[in-house]
Short mmCIF file of C-alpha atoms in Angstrom, two decimals:
data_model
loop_
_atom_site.label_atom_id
_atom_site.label_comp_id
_atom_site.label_asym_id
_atom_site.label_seq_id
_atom_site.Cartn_x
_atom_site.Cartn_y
_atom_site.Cartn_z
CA UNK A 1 -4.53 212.57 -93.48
CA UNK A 2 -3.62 208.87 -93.20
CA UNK A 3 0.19 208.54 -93.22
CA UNK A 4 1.45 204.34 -92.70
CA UNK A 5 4.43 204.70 -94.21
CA UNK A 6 7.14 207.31 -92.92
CA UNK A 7 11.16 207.22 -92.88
CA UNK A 8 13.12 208.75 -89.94
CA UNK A 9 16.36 209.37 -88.20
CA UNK A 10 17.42 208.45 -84.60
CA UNK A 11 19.83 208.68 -82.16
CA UNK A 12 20.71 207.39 -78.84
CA UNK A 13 21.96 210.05 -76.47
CA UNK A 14 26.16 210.26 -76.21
CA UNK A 15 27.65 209.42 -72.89
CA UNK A 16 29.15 212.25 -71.11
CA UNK A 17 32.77 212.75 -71.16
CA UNK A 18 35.08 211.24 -67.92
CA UNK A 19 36.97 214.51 -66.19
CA UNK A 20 40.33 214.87 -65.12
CA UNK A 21 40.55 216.00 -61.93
CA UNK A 22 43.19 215.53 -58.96
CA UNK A 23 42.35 215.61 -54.81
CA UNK A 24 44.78 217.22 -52.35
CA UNK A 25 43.11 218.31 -49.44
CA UNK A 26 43.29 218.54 -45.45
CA UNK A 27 42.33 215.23 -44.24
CA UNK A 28 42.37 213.66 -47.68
CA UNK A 29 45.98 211.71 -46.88
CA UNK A 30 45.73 209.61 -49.96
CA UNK A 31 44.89 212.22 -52.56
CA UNK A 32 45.18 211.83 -56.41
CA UNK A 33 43.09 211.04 -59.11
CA UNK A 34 39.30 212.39 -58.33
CA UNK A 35 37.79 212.34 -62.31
CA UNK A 36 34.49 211.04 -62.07
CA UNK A 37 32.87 209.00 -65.41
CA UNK A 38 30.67 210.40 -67.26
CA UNK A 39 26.92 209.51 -67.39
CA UNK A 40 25.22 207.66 -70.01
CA UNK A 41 22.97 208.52 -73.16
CA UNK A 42 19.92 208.25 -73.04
CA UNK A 43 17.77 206.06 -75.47
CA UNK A 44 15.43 206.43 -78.12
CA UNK A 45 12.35 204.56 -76.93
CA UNK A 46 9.15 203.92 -78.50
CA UNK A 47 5.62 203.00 -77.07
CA UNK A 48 2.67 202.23 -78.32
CA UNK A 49 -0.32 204.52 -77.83
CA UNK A 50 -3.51 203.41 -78.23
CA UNK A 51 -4.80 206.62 -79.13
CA UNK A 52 -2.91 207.06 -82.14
CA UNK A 53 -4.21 205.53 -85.38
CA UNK A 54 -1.92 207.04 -87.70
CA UNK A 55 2.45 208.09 -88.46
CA UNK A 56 1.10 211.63 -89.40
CA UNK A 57 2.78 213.22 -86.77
CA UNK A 58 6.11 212.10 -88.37
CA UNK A 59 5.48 213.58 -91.62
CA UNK A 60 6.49 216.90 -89.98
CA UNK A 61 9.23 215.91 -86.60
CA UNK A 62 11.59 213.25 -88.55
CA UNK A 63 14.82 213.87 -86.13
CA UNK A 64 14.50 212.22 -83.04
CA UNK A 65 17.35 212.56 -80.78
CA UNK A 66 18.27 211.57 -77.29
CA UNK A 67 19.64 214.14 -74.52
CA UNK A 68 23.03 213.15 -73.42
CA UNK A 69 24.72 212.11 -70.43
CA UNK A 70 26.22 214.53 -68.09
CA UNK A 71 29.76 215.00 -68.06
CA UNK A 72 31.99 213.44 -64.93
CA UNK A 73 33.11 215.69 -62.04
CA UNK A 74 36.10 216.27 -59.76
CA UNK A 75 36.06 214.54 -56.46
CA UNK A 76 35.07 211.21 -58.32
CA UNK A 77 31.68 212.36 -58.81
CA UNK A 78 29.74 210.53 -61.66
CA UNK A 79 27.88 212.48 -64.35
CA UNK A 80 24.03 212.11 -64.33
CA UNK A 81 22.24 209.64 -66.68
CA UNK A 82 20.59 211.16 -69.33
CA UNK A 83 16.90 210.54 -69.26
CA UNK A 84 15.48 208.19 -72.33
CA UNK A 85 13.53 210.04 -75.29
CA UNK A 86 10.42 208.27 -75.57
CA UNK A 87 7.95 208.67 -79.27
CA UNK A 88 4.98 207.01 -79.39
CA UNK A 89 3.68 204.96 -82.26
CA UNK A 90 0.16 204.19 -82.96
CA UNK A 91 -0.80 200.13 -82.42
CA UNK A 92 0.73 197.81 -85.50
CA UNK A 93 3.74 199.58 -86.16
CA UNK A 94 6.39 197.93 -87.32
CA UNK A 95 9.89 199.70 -87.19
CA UNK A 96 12.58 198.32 -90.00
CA UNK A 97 15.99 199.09 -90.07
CA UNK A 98 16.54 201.55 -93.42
CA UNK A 99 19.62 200.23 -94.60
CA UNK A 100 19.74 196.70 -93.64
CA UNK A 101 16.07 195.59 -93.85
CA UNK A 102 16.00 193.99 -90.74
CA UNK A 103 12.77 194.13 -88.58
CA UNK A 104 13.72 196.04 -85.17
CA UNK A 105 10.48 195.64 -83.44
CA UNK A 106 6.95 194.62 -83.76
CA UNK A 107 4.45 196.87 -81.42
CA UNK A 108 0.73 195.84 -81.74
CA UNK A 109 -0.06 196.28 -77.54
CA UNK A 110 -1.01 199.21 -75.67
CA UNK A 111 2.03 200.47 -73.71
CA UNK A 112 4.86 198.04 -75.57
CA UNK A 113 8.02 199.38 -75.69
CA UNK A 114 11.31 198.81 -77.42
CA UNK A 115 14.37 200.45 -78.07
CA UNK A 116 15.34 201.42 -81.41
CA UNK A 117 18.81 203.79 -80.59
CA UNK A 118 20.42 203.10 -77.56
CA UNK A 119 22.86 205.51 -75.55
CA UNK A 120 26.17 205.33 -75.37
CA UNK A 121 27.56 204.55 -72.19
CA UNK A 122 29.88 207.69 -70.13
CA UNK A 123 33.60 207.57 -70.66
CA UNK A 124 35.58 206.78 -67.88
CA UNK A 125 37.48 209.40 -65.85
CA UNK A 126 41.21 209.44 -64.51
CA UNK A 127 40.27 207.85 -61.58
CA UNK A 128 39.59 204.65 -63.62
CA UNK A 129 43.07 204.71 -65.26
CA UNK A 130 45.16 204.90 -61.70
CA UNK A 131 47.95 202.23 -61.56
CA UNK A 132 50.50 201.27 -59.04
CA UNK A 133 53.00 202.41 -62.20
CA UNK A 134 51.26 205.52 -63.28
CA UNK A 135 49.17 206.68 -60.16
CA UNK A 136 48.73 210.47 -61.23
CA UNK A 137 47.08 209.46 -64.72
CA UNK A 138 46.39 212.21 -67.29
CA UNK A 139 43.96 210.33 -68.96
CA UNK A 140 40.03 210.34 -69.75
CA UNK A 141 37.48 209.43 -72.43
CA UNK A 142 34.74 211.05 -74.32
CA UNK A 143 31.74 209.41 -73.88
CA UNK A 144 30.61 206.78 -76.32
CA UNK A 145 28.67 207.75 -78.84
CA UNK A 146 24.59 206.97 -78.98
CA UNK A 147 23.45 204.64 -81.50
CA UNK A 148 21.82 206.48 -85.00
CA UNK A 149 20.26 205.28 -87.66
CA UNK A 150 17.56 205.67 -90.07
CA UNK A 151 14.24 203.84 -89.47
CA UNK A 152 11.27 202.89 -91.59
CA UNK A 153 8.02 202.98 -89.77
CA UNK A 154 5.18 201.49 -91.49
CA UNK A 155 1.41 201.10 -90.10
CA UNK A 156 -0.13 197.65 -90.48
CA UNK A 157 -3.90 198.44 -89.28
CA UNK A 158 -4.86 195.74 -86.78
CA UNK A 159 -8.59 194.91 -87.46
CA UNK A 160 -10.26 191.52 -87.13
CA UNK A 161 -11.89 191.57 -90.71
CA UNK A 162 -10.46 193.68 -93.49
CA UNK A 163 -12.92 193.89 -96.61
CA UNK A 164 -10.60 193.26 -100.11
CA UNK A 165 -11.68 192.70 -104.00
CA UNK A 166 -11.78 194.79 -106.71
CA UNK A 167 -12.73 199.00 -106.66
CA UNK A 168 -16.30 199.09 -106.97
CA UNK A 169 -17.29 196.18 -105.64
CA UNK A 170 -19.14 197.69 -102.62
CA UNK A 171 -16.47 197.27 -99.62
CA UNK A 172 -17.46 200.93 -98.65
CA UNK A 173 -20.96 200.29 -98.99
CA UNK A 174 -20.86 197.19 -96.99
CA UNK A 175 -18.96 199.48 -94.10
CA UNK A 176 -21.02 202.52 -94.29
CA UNK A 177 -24.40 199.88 -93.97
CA UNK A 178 -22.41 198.14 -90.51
CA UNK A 179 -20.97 200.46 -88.92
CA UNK A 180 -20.61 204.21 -88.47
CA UNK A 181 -17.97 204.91 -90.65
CA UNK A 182 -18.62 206.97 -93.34
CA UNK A 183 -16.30 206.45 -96.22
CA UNK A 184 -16.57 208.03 -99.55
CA UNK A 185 -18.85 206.19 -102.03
CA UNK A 186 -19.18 207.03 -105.68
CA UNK A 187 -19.87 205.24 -108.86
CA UNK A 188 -15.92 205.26 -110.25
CA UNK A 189 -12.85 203.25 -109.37
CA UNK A 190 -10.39 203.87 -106.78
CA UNK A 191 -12.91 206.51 -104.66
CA UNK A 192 -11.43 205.10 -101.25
CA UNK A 193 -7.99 206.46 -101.47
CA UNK A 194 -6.74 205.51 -97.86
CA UNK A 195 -7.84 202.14 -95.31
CA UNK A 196 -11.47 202.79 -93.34
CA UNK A 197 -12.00 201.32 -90.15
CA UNK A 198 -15.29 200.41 -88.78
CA UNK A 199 -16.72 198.75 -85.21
CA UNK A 200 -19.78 196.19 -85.86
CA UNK A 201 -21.92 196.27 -82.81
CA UNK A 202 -23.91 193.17 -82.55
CA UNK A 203 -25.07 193.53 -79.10
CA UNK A 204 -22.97 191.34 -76.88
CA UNK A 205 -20.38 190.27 -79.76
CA UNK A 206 -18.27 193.92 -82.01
CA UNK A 207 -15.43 193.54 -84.05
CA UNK A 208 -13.17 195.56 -86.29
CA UNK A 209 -13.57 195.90 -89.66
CA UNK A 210 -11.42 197.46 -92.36
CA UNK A 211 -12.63 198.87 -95.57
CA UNK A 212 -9.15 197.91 -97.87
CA UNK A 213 -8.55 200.11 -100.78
CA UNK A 214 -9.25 198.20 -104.30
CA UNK A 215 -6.91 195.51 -105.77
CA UNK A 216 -6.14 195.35 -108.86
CA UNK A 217 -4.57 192.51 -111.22
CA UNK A 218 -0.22 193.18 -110.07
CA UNK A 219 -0.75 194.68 -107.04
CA UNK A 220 2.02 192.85 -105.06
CA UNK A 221 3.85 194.67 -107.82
CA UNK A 222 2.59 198.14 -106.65
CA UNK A 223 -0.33 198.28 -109.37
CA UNK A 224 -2.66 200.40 -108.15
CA UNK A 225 -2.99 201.07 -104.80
CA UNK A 226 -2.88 197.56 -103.65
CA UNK A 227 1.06 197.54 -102.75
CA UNK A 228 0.81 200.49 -101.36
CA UNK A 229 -2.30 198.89 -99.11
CA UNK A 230 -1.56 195.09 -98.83
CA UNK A 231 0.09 195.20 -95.35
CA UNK A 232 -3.01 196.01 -93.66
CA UNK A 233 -4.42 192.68 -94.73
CA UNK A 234 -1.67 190.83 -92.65
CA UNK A 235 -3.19 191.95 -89.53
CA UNK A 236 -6.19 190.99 -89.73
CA UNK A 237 -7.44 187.58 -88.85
CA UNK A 238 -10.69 187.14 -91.26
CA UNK A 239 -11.22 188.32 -95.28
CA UNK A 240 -14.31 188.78 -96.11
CA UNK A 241 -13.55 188.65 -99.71
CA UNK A 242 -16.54 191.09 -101.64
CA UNK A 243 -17.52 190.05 -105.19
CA UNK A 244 -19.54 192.14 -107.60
CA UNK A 245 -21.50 188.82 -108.72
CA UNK A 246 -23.85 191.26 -111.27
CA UNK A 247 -20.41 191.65 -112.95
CA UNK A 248 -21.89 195.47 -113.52
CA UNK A 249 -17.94 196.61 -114.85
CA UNK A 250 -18.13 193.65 -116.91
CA UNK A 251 -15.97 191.69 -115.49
CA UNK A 252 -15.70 188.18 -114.54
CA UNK A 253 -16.85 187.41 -111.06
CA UNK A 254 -15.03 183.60 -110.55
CA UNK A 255 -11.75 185.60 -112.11
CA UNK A 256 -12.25 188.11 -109.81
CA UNK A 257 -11.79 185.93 -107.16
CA UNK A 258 -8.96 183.66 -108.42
CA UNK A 259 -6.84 187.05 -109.26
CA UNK A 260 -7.65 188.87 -105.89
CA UNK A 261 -6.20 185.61 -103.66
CA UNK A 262 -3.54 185.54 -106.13
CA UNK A 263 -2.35 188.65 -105.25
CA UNK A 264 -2.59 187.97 -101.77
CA UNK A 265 -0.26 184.69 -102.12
CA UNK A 266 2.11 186.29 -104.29
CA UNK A 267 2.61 189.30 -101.61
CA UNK A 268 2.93 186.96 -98.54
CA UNK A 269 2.22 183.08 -98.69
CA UNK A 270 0.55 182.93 -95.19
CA UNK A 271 -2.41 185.13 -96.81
CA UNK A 272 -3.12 181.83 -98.54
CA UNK A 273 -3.92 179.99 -95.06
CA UNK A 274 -5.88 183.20 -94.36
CA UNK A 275 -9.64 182.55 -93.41
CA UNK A 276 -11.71 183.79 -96.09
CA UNK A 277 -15.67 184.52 -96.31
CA UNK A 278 -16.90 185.51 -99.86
CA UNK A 279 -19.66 188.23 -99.66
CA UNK A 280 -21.59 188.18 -102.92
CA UNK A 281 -22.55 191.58 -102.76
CA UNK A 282 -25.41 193.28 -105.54
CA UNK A 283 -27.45 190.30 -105.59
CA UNK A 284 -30.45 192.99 -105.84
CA UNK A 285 -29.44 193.17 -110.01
CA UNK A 286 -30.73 190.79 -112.42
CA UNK A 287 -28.02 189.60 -113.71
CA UNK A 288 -26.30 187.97 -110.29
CA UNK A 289 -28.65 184.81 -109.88
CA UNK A 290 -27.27 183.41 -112.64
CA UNK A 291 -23.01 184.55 -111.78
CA UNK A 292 -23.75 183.25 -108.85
CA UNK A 293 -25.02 179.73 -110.05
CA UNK A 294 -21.77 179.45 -112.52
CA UNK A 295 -19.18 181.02 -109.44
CA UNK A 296 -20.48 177.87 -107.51
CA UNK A 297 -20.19 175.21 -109.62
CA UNK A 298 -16.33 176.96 -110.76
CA UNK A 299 -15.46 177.11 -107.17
CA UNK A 300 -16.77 174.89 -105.01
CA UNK A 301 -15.84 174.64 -101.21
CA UNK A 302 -16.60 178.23 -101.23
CA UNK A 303 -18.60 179.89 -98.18
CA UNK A 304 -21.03 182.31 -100.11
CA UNK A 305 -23.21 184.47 -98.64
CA UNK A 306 -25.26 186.62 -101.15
CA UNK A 307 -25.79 190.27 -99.77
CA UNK A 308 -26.86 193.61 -101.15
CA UNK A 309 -25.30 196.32 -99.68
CA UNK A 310 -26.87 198.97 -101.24
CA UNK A 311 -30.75 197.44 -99.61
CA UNK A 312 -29.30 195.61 -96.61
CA UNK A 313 -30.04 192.12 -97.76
CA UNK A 314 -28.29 189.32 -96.40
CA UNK A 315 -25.96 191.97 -94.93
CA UNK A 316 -26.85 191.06 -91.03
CA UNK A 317 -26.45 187.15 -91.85
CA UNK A 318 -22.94 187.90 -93.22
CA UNK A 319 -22.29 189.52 -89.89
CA UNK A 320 -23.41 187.18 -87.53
CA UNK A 321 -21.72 184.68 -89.36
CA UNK A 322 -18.21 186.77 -89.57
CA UNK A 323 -18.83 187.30 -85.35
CA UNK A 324 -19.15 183.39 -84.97
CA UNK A 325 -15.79 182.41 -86.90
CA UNK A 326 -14.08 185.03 -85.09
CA UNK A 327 -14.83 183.31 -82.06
CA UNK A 328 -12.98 180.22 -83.33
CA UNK A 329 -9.88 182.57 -84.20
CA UNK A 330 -6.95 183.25 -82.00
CA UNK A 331 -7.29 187.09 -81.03
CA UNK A 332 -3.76 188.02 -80.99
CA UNK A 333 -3.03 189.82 -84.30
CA UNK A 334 -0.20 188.45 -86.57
CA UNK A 335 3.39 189.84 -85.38
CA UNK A 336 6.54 190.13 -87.30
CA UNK A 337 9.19 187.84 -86.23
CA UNK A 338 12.05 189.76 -85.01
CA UNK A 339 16.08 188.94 -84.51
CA UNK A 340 16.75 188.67 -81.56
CA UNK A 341 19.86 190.34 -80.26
CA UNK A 342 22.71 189.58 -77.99
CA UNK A 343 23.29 192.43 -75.15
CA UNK A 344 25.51 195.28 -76.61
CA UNK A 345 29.34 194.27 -75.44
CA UNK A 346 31.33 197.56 -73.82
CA UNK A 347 34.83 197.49 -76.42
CA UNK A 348 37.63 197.19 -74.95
CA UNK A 349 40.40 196.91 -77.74
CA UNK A 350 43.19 196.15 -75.41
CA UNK A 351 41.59 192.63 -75.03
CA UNK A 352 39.19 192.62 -77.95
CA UNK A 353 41.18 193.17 -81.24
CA UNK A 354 38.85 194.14 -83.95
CA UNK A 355 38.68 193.88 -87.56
CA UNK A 356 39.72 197.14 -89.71
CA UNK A 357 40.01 198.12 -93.32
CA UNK A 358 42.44 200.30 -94.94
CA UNK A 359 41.87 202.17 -98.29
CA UNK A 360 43.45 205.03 -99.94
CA UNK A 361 42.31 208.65 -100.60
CA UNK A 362 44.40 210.69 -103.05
CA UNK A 363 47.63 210.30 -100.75
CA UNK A 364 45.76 210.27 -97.30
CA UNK A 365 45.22 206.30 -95.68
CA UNK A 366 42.45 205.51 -94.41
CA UNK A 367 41.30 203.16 -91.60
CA UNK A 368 38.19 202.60 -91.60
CA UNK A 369 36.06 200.02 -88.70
CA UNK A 370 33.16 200.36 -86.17
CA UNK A 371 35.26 199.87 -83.20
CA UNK A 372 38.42 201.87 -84.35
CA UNK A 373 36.65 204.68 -85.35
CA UNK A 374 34.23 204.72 -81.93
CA UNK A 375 38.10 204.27 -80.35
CA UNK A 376 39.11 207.97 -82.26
CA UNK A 377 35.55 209.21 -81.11
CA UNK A 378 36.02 208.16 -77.51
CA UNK A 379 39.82 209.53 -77.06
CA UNK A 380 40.26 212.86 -75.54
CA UNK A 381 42.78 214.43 -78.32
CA UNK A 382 43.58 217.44 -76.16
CA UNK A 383 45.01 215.31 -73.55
CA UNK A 384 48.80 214.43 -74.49
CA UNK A 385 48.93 211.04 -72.28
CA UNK A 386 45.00 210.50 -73.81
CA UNK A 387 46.77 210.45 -77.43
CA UNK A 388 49.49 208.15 -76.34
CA UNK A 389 47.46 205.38 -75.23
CA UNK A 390 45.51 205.77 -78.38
CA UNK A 391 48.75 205.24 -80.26
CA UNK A 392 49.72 202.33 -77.93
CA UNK A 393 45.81 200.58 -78.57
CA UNK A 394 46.46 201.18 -82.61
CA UNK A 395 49.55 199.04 -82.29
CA UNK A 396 47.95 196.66 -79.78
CA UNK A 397 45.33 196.47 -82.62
CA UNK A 398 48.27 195.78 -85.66
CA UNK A 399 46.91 199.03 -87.51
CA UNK A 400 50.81 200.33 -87.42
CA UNK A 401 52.25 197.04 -88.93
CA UNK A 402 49.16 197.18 -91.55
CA UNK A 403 49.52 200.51 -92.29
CA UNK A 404 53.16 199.79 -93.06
CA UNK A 405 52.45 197.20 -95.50
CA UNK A 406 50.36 199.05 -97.69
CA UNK A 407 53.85 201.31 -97.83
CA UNK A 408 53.18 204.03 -95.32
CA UNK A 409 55.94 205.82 -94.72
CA UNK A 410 57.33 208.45 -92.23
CA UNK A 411 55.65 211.76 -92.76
CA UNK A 412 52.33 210.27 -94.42
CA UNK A 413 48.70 211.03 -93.42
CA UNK A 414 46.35 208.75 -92.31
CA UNK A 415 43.08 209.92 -91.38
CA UNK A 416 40.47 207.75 -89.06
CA UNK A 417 36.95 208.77 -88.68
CA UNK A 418 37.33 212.92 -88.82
CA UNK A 419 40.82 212.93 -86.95
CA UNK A 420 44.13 212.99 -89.09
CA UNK A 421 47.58 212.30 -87.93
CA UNK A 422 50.65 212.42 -88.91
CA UNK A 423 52.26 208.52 -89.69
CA UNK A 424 55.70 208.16 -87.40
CA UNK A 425 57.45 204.49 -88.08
#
């Protein structure tokens, strides 16, 4: 089964929660605080395995979670680090962000990695909160919770020539006669139903070649199968674009070509600057000589080279020619350009006061923000003294005075994240 596109789930491992834990012991004169932090999450890693060829394996495993960090320990003993989750990816996959479309990571090399979820770091213990005013603290955090999201993976085969035109032109032929694939091949449209990949052996000089499924006039559109199909042509760094010049499905061999590299420019402009051979394939028929003569003087400029693949003829010239302007190519396949992104920043609200929102539910209020909400996640709400520094970071943050001007009152609920309290002016 070839699978190239797939959409998945992951998360970064949560840190371990800090411990509260006090020291008063025989030869321990100074005592007190002894809560160790907790570890951190581990990440979501991904690597590229060469053996892999297609996302198959995430048609059936589509959670992918990190372990996380070990809690902290009395005696100031830090929790263990979680260790990372690592998933590998087969070569030219390209790993989008779900919701916001952004590209995450390009990985076309063996052994490339990249994180796409990390862990969240372990939440401090009470030895962290000791102060020459409070030097018995009651405090700790949870640990900070692992990055999630949802992912979309999608396959871009990396090949150096990838074989596009019309269904029935002969592109499986032309593999089958090259190489030892062995695609389907019938007499009706649309037979190849998923990419075919190929090696040419030409003595000292092989390449990759990729048998594309057919185009068809709108494919950037998703026509066809060509939307479905077209991202496997941005790898590759030479079309050899293959013409049915006997026009045997009646159709118009120089149109052919002008609406195939149409649909190439309309579904990504740098397809246009493409190298591009034009195999004039069933040259064997009767009626080709003379398509052939009228594609010429309609396009000239044109590198033709009239094959049969059906008998072989001209086949091997096409080849050796392909292997010579691959030499001239760079041999690095084309990469997405991705963001870069600054290092994540630990929050810290009492210095970094962060943006919130505050919306109604029925009667409840809600705040709603990224770092407020991770704030409610990271609080220990069994610990009394944990919940009053919360309270004393939401005012340090304003979300008292703002709740009060949207007309909180005494006695109202306000809910943040999953945690509800009660409002007190």
């Amino acid at each position: 089964m070839f699978v190239d596109q797939v959409r998945i789930y992951v998360k970064g491992g949560d840190g371990g929660n800090g411990a509260v834990s006090f020291r008063r012991e025989k030869y321990v004169p100074l005592g007190g605080p002894a809560g160790g932090d907790g570890g951190r999450g581990g990440d979501v890693v991904f690597v590229v395995d060469e053996g892999l060829r297609t996302l198959v394996d995430f048609r059936y495993q589509k959670h992918f979670k990190a372990p996380r960090g070990e809690n902290g320990r009395n005696k100031g003993q830090h929790g263990a680090g979680a260790e990372d989750l690592v998933v590998r990816v087969p070569p030219g996959t390209t790993v989008i962000d779900d919701d916001t479309g952004e590209i995450i990571a390009d990985l076309v090399e063996h052994g490339q990695r990249a994180v796409i979820a990390k862990g969240g770091r372990g939440g401090r213990g009470n030895i962290r909160f000791a102060t020459p005013a409070n030097p018995a603290p009651h405090i700790s955090e949870n640990g900070e919770p692992g990055q999630e999201r949802y992912v979309r993976l999608e396959l871009k085969l990396i090949a150096d020539v990838g074989l596009v035109g019309y269904p029935s032109v002969g592109k499986s032929t032309l593999l089958a006669s090259v190489t030892a694939a062995k695609p389907k091949i019938a007499a009706y449209h649309f037979t190849t139903l998923t990419p075919n990949l190929g090696v040419v052996d030409l003595g000292e000089r092989s390449f990759v070649m990729a048998d594309l499924p057919g185009l068809i006039e709108g494919a950037h559109e998703g026509v066809g199968l060509g939307h479905q199909f077209l991202r496997h042509v941005e790898r590759t760094r030479l079309i050899v674009h293959v013409i049915d010049m006997a026009a045997v499905d009646g159709r118009d061999p120089v149109e052919d070509f002008h609406q195939i590299n149409r649909e190439l420019k309309l579904y990504n402009l740098k397809l246009e600057e493409r190298p591009q051979i034009v195999a004039a394939n069933k040259m064997d028929l009767p009626e080709a000589k003379e398509n052939l003569r009228r594609f010429q003087e309609q396009v000239p400029g044109v590198t033709v080279y009239e094959i049969s693949a059906a008998t072989r003829q001209g086949v091997q010239e096409l080849m050796h020619a392909v292997a010579d302007l691959l030499e001239t190519l760079p041999d690095k396949p084309t990469v997405e350009e991705v963001a870069e992104v600054e290092e994540r920043v630990v929050f810290r609200a009492e210095k970094e006061p962060e943006p919130f929102e505050i919306s109604r539910d029925n009667e409840v209020y809600v705040v709603s923000g990224e770092k407020i909400e991770k704030l409610v996640r990271m609080t220990n709400l069994n610990s009394y003294d944990s919940v009053q520094r919360f309270a004393r970071m939401m005012r340090s943050m304003g979300v008292d005075e703002a709740l009060r001007r949207r007309g909180a009152k005494d006695g109202d609920t306000v809910r943040i994240g999953d945690f509800e309290f009660e409002f007190v002016e």
